[in-house]
XYZ file of N, CA and C in Angstrom:
213
model
N 90.783 98.584 80.519
C 89.699 99.490 80.184
C 89.582 99.596 78.662
N 88.384 99.444 78.172
C 88.135 99.511 76.732
C 88.037 100.970 76.316
N 88.749 101.308 75.241
C 88.747 102.684 74.735
C 88.819 102.641 73.214
N 88.820 103.818 72.589
C 88.923 103.896 71.143
C 90.206 103.184 70.702
N 90.086 102.304 69.713
C 91.224 101.547 69.215
C 91.371 100.169 69.836
N 90.652 99.897 70.927
C 90.727 98.582 71.577
C 90.131 97.507 70.675
N 90.713 96.314 70.732
C 90.161 95.164 70.025
C 89.268 94.410 71.001
N 88.065 94.061 70.528
C 87.073 93.422 71.386
C 86.422 92.243 70.670
N 85.699 91.440 71.464
C 84.891 90.366 70.890
C 83.552 90.355 71.613
N 82.555 89.739 70.960
C 81.220 89.631 71.538
C 80.571 88.369 71.006
N 79.586 87.856 71.755
C 78.881 86.653 71.331
C 78.115 86.946 70.054
N 78.250 86.048 69.088
C 77.602 86.210 67.791
C 77.269 84.832 67.252
N 76.009 84.572 67.050
C 75.518 83.282 66.561
C 76.025 82.161 67.460
N 76.772 81.203 66.925
C 77.260 80.071 67.723
C 78.680 80.266 68.216
N 79.198 81.474 68.137
C 80.574 81.720 68.556
C 80.768 83.166 68.949
N 81.866 83.738 68.449
C 82.198 85.122 68.763
C 82.559 85.873 67.493
N 82.278 87.168 67.495
C 82.735 88.070 66.437
C 83.773 88.990 67.064
N 84.625 89.561 66.230
C 85.677 90.456 66.709
C 85.632 91.761 65.950
N 86.193 92.785 66.573
C 86.256 94.075 65.918
C 87.092 95.061 66.703
N 87.110 96.293 66.207
C 87.910 97.362 66.802
C 87.002 98.544 67.130
N 87.139 99.090 68.341
C 86.314 100.208 68.791
C 86.712 101.474 68.037
N 85.729 102.092 67.357
C 85.966 103.333 66.613
C 85.571 104.565 67.413
N 84.494 104.448 68.212
C 84.018 105.577 69.023
C 83.447 105.053 70.330
N 83.478 105.916 71.364
C 82.922 105.593 72.676
C 81.914 106.682 73.037
N 80.725 106.276 73.489
C 79.663 107.218 73.837
C 79.220 107.006 75.280
N 79.189 108.094 76.054
C 78.730 108.045 77.443
C 77.364 108.726 77.569
N 76.563 108.671 76.520
C 75.263 109.338 76.459
C 74.389 108.571 75.471
N 73.172 109.035 75.278
C 72.309 108.421 74.267
C 72.922 108.675 72.891
N 72.975 107.632 72.077
C 73.544 107.760 70.741
C 72.563 107.172 69.729
N 72.472 107.812 68.579
C 71.615 107.358 67.492
C 72.460 107.270 66.225
N 72.492 106.100 65.619
C 73.253 105.877 64.383
C 72.400 105.077 63.411
N 72.592 105.327 62.132
C 71.972 104.500 61.108
C 73.008 103.480 60.660
N 72.688 102.218 60.889
C 73.608 101.128 60.563
C 72.877 100.153 59.650
N 73.443 99.911 58.478
C 72.835 99.026 57.477
C 71.386 99.412 57.184
N 71.124 100.715 57.132
C 69.801 101.209 56.794
C 68.801 101.256 57.935
N 69.200 100.802 59.121
C 68.300 100.822 60.277
C 68.803 101.797 61.323
N 67.877 102.574 61.892
C 68.245 103.512 62.949
C 68.361 102.747 64.267
N 69.506 102.888 64.930
C 69.766 102.216 66.201
C 69.986 103.286 67.260
N 69.257 103.185 68.368
C 69.403 104.121 69.477
C 69.798 103.331 70.716
N 70.869 103.753 71.381
C 71.321 103.083 72.603
C 71.650 104.128 73.652
N 71.484 103.751 74.907
C 71.692 104.665 76.017
C 72.998 104.337 76.737
N 74.053 105.048 76.393
C 75.328 104.870 77.063
C 75.393 105.703 78.328
N 76.292 105.345 79.231
C 76.481 106.092 80.478
C 77.952 106.035 80.864
N 78.311 106.751 81.918
C 79.693 106.716 82.397
C 80.065 105.302 82.836
N 79.119 104.612 83.481
C 79.379 103.265 83.989
C 79.289 102.181 82.922
N 78.504 102.424 81.885
C 78.329 101.427 80.822
C 78.207 102.141 79.474
N 79.357 102.532 78.895
C 79.324 103.246 77.619
C 78.881 102.359 76.458
N 78.530 103.018 75.370
C 78.209 102.346 74.111
C 79.428 102.473 73.204
N 79.761 101.390 72.512
C 80.893 101.391 71.585
C 80.400 101.235 70.154
N 80.936 102.044 69.251
C 80.759 101.839 67.818
C 81.949 101.000 67.389
N 81.662 99.795 66.888
C 82.712 98.823 66.579
C 82.681 98.484 65.099
N 83.863 98.492 64.466
C 84.002 98.027 63.083
C 84.338 96.547 63.147
N 83.503 95.730 62.521
C 83.710 94.286 62.547
C 84.981 93.907 61.797
N 85.711 92.960 62.353
C 86.958 92.478 61.756
C 86.660 91.781 60.429
N 87.397 92.150 59.388
C 87.246 91.518 58.088
C 86.030 91.978 57.298
N 85.316 92.976 57.805
C 84.122 93.492 57.128
C 84.148 95.008 57.164
N 83.282 95.614 56.374
C 83.171 97.074 56.426
C 82.017 97.508 57.323
N 81.249 96.540 57.838
C 80.075 96.878 58.645
C 80.449 97.269 60.070
N 79.534 97.994 60.705
C 79.724 98.475 62.071
C 78.562 98.009 62.933
N 78.772 98.041 64.254
C 77.751 97.632 65.211
C 77.877 98.500 66.453
N 76.756 98.790 67.098
C 76.752 99.476 68.391
C 76.514 98.434 69.472
N 77.365 98.420 70.487
C 77.210 97.486 71.600
C 77.524 98.177 72.914
N 76.858 97.730 73.972
C 77.164 98.213 75.313
C 78.433 97.556 75.836
N 79.105 98.236 76.734
C 80.318 97.686 77.341
C 80.046 96.307 77.947
N 78.862 96.131 78.523
C 78.516 94.858 79.159
C 78.393 93.705 78.160
N 78.334 94.007 76.863
C 78.186 92.978 75.831
C 79.498 92.579 75.168
N 80.601 93.245 75.512
C 81.878 92.968 74.847
C 82.962 92.600 75.853
N 83.984 91.923 75.338
C 85.175 91.589 76.117
C 86.383 92.144 75.381
N 87.290 92.755 76.125
C 88.509 93.279 75.513
C 89.469 92.134 75.243
N 90.121 92.177 74.085
C 91.125 91.179 73.726
C 92.503 91.696 74.101
N 93.347 90.796 74.539
C 94.709 91.183 74.941
C 95.569 91.476 73.738
């Protein structure tokens, strides 16, 4: 189960990107990321994760269905 602190990966360009889950949302969430307002609808069955990209200071919002937990 993916939770705060979990390491995850997701499809990005021609490969995968990695990062660490900073927050988990089970409701509608609105964040400003890189100057753009992003709104996503999280739920109990498919939460939204705020992820800090590995090796970068940037963050991304992704649905649980878009990420894979790393062992």
